[in-house]
PDB file of C-alpha atoms in Angstrom:
ATOM      1  CA  GLN D   1      10.346 -35.843 -16.513  1.00  0.00           C
ATOM      2  CA  SER D   2       8.005 -35.615 -13.529  1.00  0.00           C
ATOM      3  CA  VAL D   3       5.185 -33.077 -13.379  1.00  0.00           C
ATOM      4  CA  LEU D   4       6.221 -32.083  -9.850  1.00  0.00           C
ATOM      5  CA  THR D   5       9.840 -31.076  -9.313  1.00  0.00           C
ATOM      6  CA  GLN D   6      11.880 -32.225  -6.324  1.00  0.00           C
ATOM      7  CA  PRO D   7      15.619 -32.131  -5.660  1.00  0.00           C
ATOM      8  CA  PRO D   8      17.141 -35.592  -6.196  1.00  0.00           C
ATOM      9  CA  SER D   9      18.906 -35.601  -2.851  1.00  0.00           C
ATOM     10  CA  ALA D  10      18.938 -33.971   0.580  1.00  0.00           C
ATOM     11  CA  SER D  11      21.040 -34.507   3.663  1.00  0.00           C
ATOM     12  CA  GLY D  12      21.357 -33.364   7.231  1.00  0.00           C
ATOM     13  CA  THR D  13      22.562 -34.240  10.694  1.00  0.00           C
ATOM     14  CA  PRO D  14      20.349 -35.187  13.643  1.00  0.00           C
ATOM     15  CA  GLY D  15      20.694 -31.671  15.016  1.00  0.00           C
ATOM     16  CA  GLN D  16      19.477 -29.944  11.865  1.00  0.00           C
ATOM     17  CA  ARG D  17      16.218 -29.207  10.155  1.00  0.00           C
ATOM     18  CA  VAL D  18      16.061 -30.618   6.651  1.00  0.00           C
ATOM     19  CA  THR D  19      13.588 -29.382   4.070  1.00  0.00           C
ATOM     20  CA  ILE D  20      12.580 -30.957   0.775  1.00  0.00           C
ATOM     21  CA  SER D  21      10.866 -28.777  -1.805  1.00  0.00           C
ATOM     22  CA  CYS D  22       8.224 -29.679  -4.354  1.00  0.00           C
ATOM     23  CA  SER D  23       7.370 -27.334  -7.190  1.00  0.00           C
ATOM     24  CA  GLY D  24       4.327 -27.586  -9.408  1.00  0.00           C
ATOM     25  CA  SER D  25       1.810 -25.423 -11.215  1.00  0.00           C
ATOM     26  CA  SER D  26      -1.646 -23.926 -10.882  1.00  0.00           C
ATOM     27  CA  SER D  27      -3.289 -27.110 -12.152  1.00  0.00           C
ATOM     28  CA  ASN D  28      -1.853 -29.291  -9.397  1.00  0.00           C
ATOM     29  CA  ILE D  29      -0.289 -27.825  -6.248  1.00  0.00           C
ATOM     30  CA  GLY D  30      -1.803 -24.411  -6.858  1.00  0.00           C
ATOM     31  CA  ASN D  31      -5.336 -25.764  -6.736  1.00  0.00           C
ATOM     32  CA  ASN D  32      -5.102 -28.989  -4.718  1.00  0.00           C
ATOM     33  CA  TYR D  33      -3.676 -30.452  -1.551  1.00  0.00           C
ATOM     34  CA  VAL D  34      -0.159 -31.869  -1.499  1.00  0.00           C
ATOM     35  CA  ASN D  35       0.633 -35.260  -0.012  1.00  0.00           C
ATOM     36  CA  TRP D  36       3.993 -36.680   0.949  1.00  0.00           C
ATOM     37  CA  TYR D  37       5.091 -40.300   1.007  1.00  0.00           C
ATOM     38  CA  GLN D  38       8.100 -42.019   2.530  1.00  0.00           C
ATOM     39  CA  GLN D  39       9.503 -45.104   0.849  1.00  0.00           C
ATOM     40  CA  LEU D  40      12.058 -47.212   2.643  1.00  0.00           C
ATOM     41  CA  PRO D  41      14.207 -49.507   0.466  1.00  0.00           C
ATOM     42  CA  GLY D  42      12.298 -52.515  -0.834  1.00  0.00           C
ATOM     43  CA  THR D  43       8.968 -51.491   0.687  1.00  0.00           C
ATOM     44  CA  ALA D  44       5.724 -49.903  -0.439  1.00  0.00           C
ATOM     45  CA  PRO D  45       5.340 -46.144   0.068  1.00  0.00           C
ATOM     46  CA  LYS D  46       3.865 -44.876   3.337  1.00  0.00           C
ATOM     47  CA  LEU D  47       1.681 -41.780   3.699  1.00  0.00           C
ATOM     48  CA  LEU D  48       3.566 -39.146   5.696  1.00  0.00           C
ATOM     49  CA  ILE D  49       1.653 -35.885   5.188  1.00  0.00           C
ATOM     50  CA  TYR D  50      -1.782 -35.299   3.686  1.00  0.00           C
ATOM     51  CA  ARG D  51      -3.823 -32.195   2.899  1.00  0.00           C
ATOM     52  CA  SER D  52      -0.505 -30.337   2.717  1.00  0.00           C
ATOM     53  CA  ASP D  53       0.140 -30.156   6.473  1.00  0.00           C
ATOM     54  CA  ARG D  54      -1.629 -32.977   8.320  1.00  0.00           C
ATOM     55  CA  ARG D  55       0.031 -36.049   9.778  1.00  0.00           C
ATOM     56  CA  PRO D  56      -1.691 -39.447   9.865  1.00  0.00           C
ATOM     57  CA  SER D  57      -1.737 -41.052  13.267  1.00  0.00           C
ATOM     58  CA  GLY D  58       1.557 -42.703  14.075  1.00  0.00           C
ATOM     59  CA  VAL D  59       3.734 -40.312  12.059  1.00  0.00           C
ATOM     60  CA  PRO D  60       6.254 -38.581  14.359  1.00  0.00           C
ATOM     61  CA  ASP D  61       5.806 -34.852  14.832  1.00  0.00           C
ATOM     62  CA  ARG D  62       9.334 -34.183  13.570  1.00  0.00           C
ATOM     63  CA  PHE D  63       7.733 -34.410  10.117  1.00  0.00           C
ATOM     64  CA  SER D  64       5.770 -31.366   8.959  1.00  0.00           C
ATOM     65  CA  GLY D  65       4.408 -30.052   5.689  1.00  0.00           C
ATOM     66  CA  SER D  66       3.520 -26.695   4.234  1.00  0.00           C
ATOM     67  CA  LYS D  67       2.239 -25.231   0.996  1.00  0.00           C
ATOM     68  CA  SER D  68       2.396 -21.807  -0.575  1.00  0.00           C
ATOM     69  CA  GLY D  69       1.101 -21.034  -4.030  1.00  0.00           C
ATOM     70  CA  THR D  70       2.415 -23.644  -6.445  1.00  0.00           C
ATOM     71  CA  SER D  71       5.119 -24.988  -4.134  1.00  0.00           C
ATOM     72  CA  ALA D  72       5.208 -27.200  -1.080  1.00  0.00           C
ATOM     73  CA  SER D  73       7.786 -28.333   1.434  1.00  0.00           C
ATOM     74  CA  LEU D  74       8.399 -31.247   3.723  1.00  0.00           C
ATOM     75  CA  ALA D  75      10.453 -30.500   6.823  1.00  0.00           C
ATOM     76  CA  ILE D  76      12.168 -33.024   9.058  1.00  0.00           C
ATOM     77  CA  SER D  77      13.338 -31.605  12.385  1.00  0.00           C
ATOM     78  CA  GLY D  78      16.207 -33.628  13.790  1.00  0.00           C
ATOM     79  CA  PRO D  79      16.301 -36.464  11.259  1.00  0.00           C
ATOM     80  CA  ARG D  80      17.153 -39.917  12.543  1.00  0.00           C
ATOM     81  CA  SER D  81      18.995 -42.718  10.799  1.00  0.00           C
ATOM     82  CA  GLU D  82      15.697 -44.553  10.309  1.00  0.00           C
ATOM     83  CA  ASP D  83      14.448 -41.596   8.259  1.00  0.00           C
ATOM     84  CA  GLU D  84      16.892 -42.404   5.459  1.00  0.00           C
ATOM     85  CA  ALA D  85      14.499 -43.088   2.628  1.00  0.00           C
ATOM     86  CA  ASP D  86      13.062 -41.701  -0.594  1.00  0.00           C
ATOM     87  CA  TYR D  87      10.428 -38.998  -0.211  1.00  0.00           C
ATOM     88  CA  TYR D  88       7.801 -38.203  -2.826  1.00  0.00           C
ATOM     89  CA  CYS D  89       5.333 -35.346  -3.115  1.00  0.00           C
ATOM     90  CA  ALA D  90       2.062 -35.917  -4.936  1.00  0.00           C
ATOM     91  CA  ALA D  91      -1.063 -34.025  -5.904  1.00  0.00           C
ATOM     92  CA  TRP D  92      -4.099 -34.271  -8.149  1.00  0.00           C
ATOM     93  CA  ASP D  93      -3.701 -32.475 -11.476  1.00  0.00           C
ATOM     94  CA  ASP D  94      -6.892 -30.904 -12.788  1.00  0.00           C
ATOM     95  CA  SER D  95      -5.573 -30.528 -16.350  1.00  0.00           C
ATOM     96  CA  LEU D  96      -4.383 -34.118 -16.612  1.00  0.00           C
ATOM     97  CA  SER D  97      -7.315 -35.499 -14.585  1.00  0.00           C
ATOM     98  CA  GLY D  98      -4.939 -37.715 -12.718  1.00  0.00           C
ATOM     99  CA  GLY D  99      -2.466 -37.998  -9.901  1.00  0.00           C
ATOM    100  CA  VAL D 100       1.061 -36.679 -10.336  1.00  0.00           C
ATOM    101  CA  PHE D 101       4.197 -37.385  -8.344  1.00  0.00           C
ATOM    102  CA  GLY D 102       7.510 -35.660  -7.902  1.00  0.00           C
ATOM    103  CA  GLY D 103      10.649 -37.485  -8.990  1.00  0.00           C
ATOM    104  CA  GLY D 104      11.570 -38.289  -5.411  1.00  0.00           C
ATOM    105  CA  THR D 105      14.248 -37.063  -3.013  1.00  0.00           C
ATOM    106  CA  LYS D 106      16.709 -39.399  -1.349  1.00  0.00           C
ATOM    107  CA  LEU D 107      17.422 -38.336   2.227  1.00  0.00           C
ATOM    108  CA  THR D 108      20.784 -39.128   3.791  1.00  0.00           C
ATOM    109  CA  VAL D 109      21.298 -38.634   7.516  1.00  0.00           C
ATOM    110  CA  LEU D 110      24.905 -37.742   8.154  1.00  0.00           C
TER     111      LEU D 110
ATOM    112  CA  GLU S   1      -7.115 -54.261   9.720  1.00  0.00           C
ATOM    113  CA  VAL S   2      -6.908 -52.937   6.169  1.00  0.00           C
ATOM    114  CA  GLN S   3      -5.115 -55.284   3.782  1.00  0.00           C
ATOM    115  CA  LEU S   4      -4.387 -54.996   0.065  1.00  0.00           C
ATOM    116  CA  VAL S   5      -2.837 -58.015  -1.635  1.00  0.00           C
ATOM    117  CA  ASP S   6      -1.546 -57.567  -5.176  1.00  0.00           C
ATOM    118  CA  SER S   7      -1.272 -60.512  -7.536  1.00  0.00           C
ATOM    119  CA  GLY S   8      -0.924 -61.392 -11.201  1.00  0.00           C
ATOM    120  CA  GLY S   9       2.527 -60.083 -11.999  1.00  0.00           C
ATOM    121  CA  GLY S  10       4.977 -61.956 -14.204  1.00  0.00           C
ATOM    122  CA  LEU S  11       7.026 -62.032 -17.370  1.00  0.00           C
ATOM    123  CA  VAL S  12       5.270 -61.137 -20.613  1.00  0.00           C
ATOM    124  CA  GLN S  13       6.489 -60.522 -24.142  1.00  0.00           C
ATOM    125  CA  PRO S  14       6.209 -57.097 -25.774  1.00  0.00           C
ATOM    126  CA  GLY S  15       2.753 -56.690 -27.252  1.00  0.00           C
ATOM    127  CA  GLY S  16       1.299 -59.178 -24.801  1.00  0.00           C
ATOM    128  CA  SER S  17      -1.353 -58.861 -22.108  1.00  0.00           C
ATOM    129  CA  LEU S  18      -1.507 -59.349 -18.359  1.00  0.00           C
ATOM    130  CA  ARG S  19      -4.159 -58.876 -15.679  1.00  0.00           C
ATOM    131  CA  LEU S  20      -3.303 -57.640 -12.210  1.00  0.00           C
ATOM    132  CA  SER S  21      -5.616 -58.041  -9.236  1.00  0.00           C
ATOM    133  CA  CYS S  22      -5.774 -56.560  -5.770  1.00  0.00           C
ATOM    134  CA  ALA S  23      -7.755 -58.270  -3.010  1.00  0.00           C
ATOM    135  CA  ALA S  24      -8.993 -55.809  -0.413  1.00  0.00           C
ATOM    136  CA  SER S  25     -10.191 -56.438   3.132  1.00  0.00           C
ATOM    137  CA  GLY S  26     -10.745 -54.616   6.397  1.00  0.00           C
ATOM    138  CA  PHE S  27     -12.839 -51.708   5.068  1.00  0.00           C
ATOM    139  CA  THR S  28     -16.026 -51.011   3.105  1.00  0.00           C
ATOM    140  CA  PHE S  29     -14.482 -51.415  -0.323  1.00  0.00           C
ATOM    141  CA  SER S  30     -17.233 -49.692  -2.318  1.00  0.00           C
ATOM    142  CA  ASP S  31     -16.863 -46.466  -0.293  1.00  0.00           C
ATOM    143  CA  TYR S  32     -13.362 -45.686  -1.546  1.00  0.00           C
ATOM    144  CA  ALA S  33     -11.669 -44.839  -4.806  1.00  0.00           C
ATOM    145  CA  MET S  34      -8.762 -47.110  -5.673  1.00  0.00           C
ATOM    146  CA  SER S  35      -5.717 -46.544  -7.837  1.00  0.00           C
ATOM    147  CA  TRP S  36      -2.766 -48.302  -9.400  1.00  0.00           C
ATOM    148  CA  VAL S  37       0.677 -46.746  -9.000  1.00  0.00           C
ATOM    149  CA  ARG S  38       3.798 -48.180 -10.615  1.00  0.00           C
ATOM    150  CA  GLN S  39       7.525 -47.898 -10.063  1.00  0.00           C
ATOM    151  CA  ALA S  40      10.034 -48.839 -12.755  1.00  0.00           C
ATOM    152  CA  PRO S  41      13.285 -50.389 -11.499  1.00  0.00           C
ATOM    153  CA  GLY S  42      15.373 -47.710  -9.787  1.00  0.00           C
ATOM    154  CA  LYS S  43      12.870 -44.996 -10.706  1.00  0.00           C
ATOM    155  CA  GLY S  44      10.194 -42.931  -9.003  1.00  0.00           C
ATOM    156  CA  LEU S  45       6.481 -43.427  -8.503  1.00  0.00           C
ATOM    157  CA  GLU S  46       4.013 -42.981 -11.363  1.00  0.00           C
ATOM    158  CA  TRP S  47       0.228 -42.870 -10.966  1.00  0.00           C
ATOM    159  CA  VAL S  48      -1.290 -45.180 -13.579  1.00  0.00           C
ATOM    160  CA  SER S  49      -5.054 -45.237 -13.142  1.00  0.00           C
ATOM    161  CA  GLY S  50      -7.839 -44.639 -10.643  1.00  0.00           C
ATOM    162  CA  ILE S  51     -11.461 -45.745 -10.292  1.00  0.00           C
ATOM    163  CA  SER S  52     -14.234 -44.354  -8.132  1.00  0.00           C
ATOM    164  CA  GLY S  53     -15.885 -46.373  -5.378  1.00  0.00           C
ATOM    165  CA  SER S  54     -18.912 -47.181  -7.507  1.00  0.00           C
ATOM    166  CA  GLY S  55     -16.791 -47.921 -10.555  1.00  0.00           C
ATOM    167  CA  GLY S  56     -18.617 -45.240 -12.512  1.00  0.00           C
ATOM    168  CA  SER S  57     -15.588 -43.011 -13.074  1.00  0.00           C
ATOM    169  CA  ALA S  58     -12.090 -43.968 -14.143  1.00  0.00           C
ATOM    170  CA  PHE S  59      -9.019 -42.010 -15.129  1.00  0.00           C
ATOM    171  CA  TYR S  60      -5.760 -43.007 -16.798  1.00  0.00           C
ATOM    172  CA  ALA S  61      -2.283 -41.611 -17.217  1.00  0.00           C
ATOM    173  CA  ASP S  62      -1.544 -40.623 -20.806  1.00  0.00           C
ATOM    174  CA  SER S  63       1.205 -43.253 -20.913  1.00  0.00           C
ATOM    175  CA  VAL S  64      -1.319 -46.108 -20.584  1.00  0.00           C
ATOM    176  CA  LYS S  65      -4.519 -44.626 -21.995  1.00  0.00           C
ATOM    177  CA  GLY S  66      -6.088 -46.938 -24.562  1.00  0.00           C
ATOM    178  CA  ARG S  67      -3.960 -49.898 -23.462  1.00  0.00           C
ATOM    179  CA  PHE S  68      -4.882 -50.421 -19.800  1.00  0.00           C
ATOM    180  CA  THR S  69      -8.351 -50.846 -18.299  1.00  0.00           C
ATOM    181  CA  ILE S  70      -9.094 -50.516 -14.601  1.00  0.00           C
ATOM    182  CA  SER S  71     -12.126 -52.229 -13.093  1.00  0.00           C
ATOM    183  CA  ARG S  72     -13.486 -53.311  -9.743  1.00  0.00           C
ATOM    184  CA  ASP S  73     -15.870 -55.932  -8.401  1.00  0.00           C
ATOM    185  CA  ASN S  74     -17.387 -54.525  -5.231  1.00  0.00           C
ATOM    186  CA  SER S  75     -19.165 -57.805  -4.475  1.00  0.00           C
ATOM    187  CA  LYS S  76     -15.779 -59.533  -4.255  1.00  0.00           C
ATOM    188  CA  ASN S  77     -13.711 -56.598  -2.936  1.00  0.00           C
ATOM    189  CA  MET S  78     -11.389 -56.874  -5.929  1.00  0.00           C
ATOM    190  CA  LEU S  79      -9.581 -54.277  -7.994  1.00  0.00           C
ATOM    191  CA  ASN S  80      -8.219 -55.227 -11.408  1.00  0.00           C
ATOM    192  CA  LEU S  81      -5.924 -53.785 -14.055  1.00  0.00           C
ATOM    193  CA  GLN S  82      -6.098 -55.324 -17.506  1.00  0.00           C
ATOM    194  CA  MET S  83      -2.922 -54.454 -19.401  1.00  0.00           C
ATOM    195  CA  SER S  84      -2.552 -54.999 -23.138  1.00  0.00           C
ATOM    196  CA  SER S  85      -0.099 -53.998 -25.880  1.00  0.00           C
ATOM    197  CA  LEU S  86       2.582 -54.080 -23.230  1.00  0.00           C
ATOM    198  CA  ARG S  87       5.879 -52.334 -23.863  1.00  0.00           C
ATOM    199  CA  ALA S  88       9.313 -52.625 -22.293  1.00  0.00           C
ATOM    200  CA  GLU S  89       8.715 -49.302 -20.562  1.00  0.00           C
ATOM    201  CA  ASP S  90       5.742 -50.808 -18.702  1.00  0.00           C
ATOM    202  CA  THR S  91       8.186 -52.950 -16.714  1.00  0.00           C
ATOM    203  CA  ALA S  92       7.644 -51.978 -13.090  1.00  0.00           C
ATOM    204  CA  VAL S  93       6.322 -52.943  -9.699  1.00  0.00           C
ATOM    205  CA  TYR S  94       2.607 -52.187  -9.687  1.00  0.00           C
ATOM    206  CA  TYR S  95       0.968 -51.210  -6.406  1.00  0.00           C
ATOM    207  CA  CYS S  96      -2.741 -50.941  -5.718  1.00  0.00           C
ATOM    208  CA  ALA S  97      -3.542 -48.082  -3.380  1.00  0.00           C
ATOM    209  CA  LYS S  98      -6.615 -47.032  -1.404  1.00  0.00           C
ATOM    210  CA  GLY S  99      -7.977 -43.497  -1.292  1.00  0.00           C
ATOM    211  CA  MET S 100      -7.940 -42.134   2.240  1.00  0.00           C
ATOM    212  CA  HIS S 101     -11.260 -40.297   2.233  1.00  0.00           C
ATOM    213  CA  SER S 102     -14.605 -41.564   1.048  1.00  0.00           C
ATOM    214  CA  GLY S 103     -15.209 -39.944  -2.328  1.00  0.00           C
ATOM    215  CA  GLY S 104     -11.666 -38.584  -2.706  1.00  0.00           C
ATOM    216  CA  TRP S 105      -9.029 -39.696  -5.197  1.00  0.00           C
ATOM    217  CA  LEU S 106      -6.002 -38.759  -3.112  1.00  0.00           C
ATOM    218  CA  PRO S 107      -4.128 -39.340  -0.857  1.00  0.00           C
ATOM    219  CA  PHE S 108      -3.442 -43.074  -0.609  1.00  0.00           C
ATOM    220  CA  ASP S 109      -3.421 -44.301   2.979  1.00  0.00           C
ATOM    221  CA  TYR S 110      -2.874 -48.001   2.298  1.00  0.00           C
ATOM    222  CA  TRP S 111      -0.812 -49.756  -0.346  1.00  0.00           C
ATOM    223  CA  GLY S 112      -0.473 -53.323  -1.531  1.00  0.00           C
ATOM    224  CA  GLN S 113       2.849 -55.106  -1.428  1.00  0.00           C
ATOM    225  CA  GLY S 114       3.317 -54.701  -5.173  1.00  0.00           C
ATOM    226  CA  ALA S 115       3.335 -57.037  -8.179  1.00  0.00           C
ATOM    227  CA  LEU S 116       6.326 -57.111 -10.529  1.00  0.00           C
ATOM    228  CA  VAL S 117       5.565 -56.933 -14.225  1.00  0.00           C
ATOM    229  CA  THR S 118       8.454 -57.580 -16.601  1.00  0.00           C
ATOM    230  CA  VAL S 119       7.969 -56.978 -20.316  1.00  0.00           C
ATOM    231  CA  SER S 120      10.749 -58.642 -22.251  1.00  0.00           C
ATOM    232  CA  SER S 121      11.324 -61.059 -25.103  1.00  0.00           C
TER     233      SER S 121
END
């Protein structure tokens, strides 16, 4: 059971906006930044969003992040076939004194 | 160019020990916290342990506390994870990961390629 809660799957067409939620508590998301990672099959994770809503250089602007209270969301506007991957949210947890991840969400582009 | 190269994975019997290493290059190693993150077969990511840039602070997940020890050698740009009393549930790909900001634990902006640890008799 992961500390952060994500839906196991999400799907959408290239013309849609897909959102993936991440729910936590006051000791993690409520008091710290949220980061999102993309993991393509057989590869190491890649940083997609940091400090809840910032994109590292090279990440397409169709990816965006937001945070409110103890929840966060990753949005993908007009997903492409190459975006089919597993997406993980993560944050520092002050009570555990460690990093925590969500269980991951598998994105399917229809 | 930042590079992290994980090594040391392999097959080990339950109760045994193994040492993972991560060779870092392309950045001032001592300025950044480093972590180990693992992924069991077909499962999600799990943060295992982190160590500050100086090596003076270290944290562990409850699942490995007392069994794993993280360390770093800043003179050799090496990160290590000594694993003992290994259990079947420790079977996973272990990734070393670099903290993005000097002094910060998260996020991880670079990852190693991963080292597979299999605990089985």
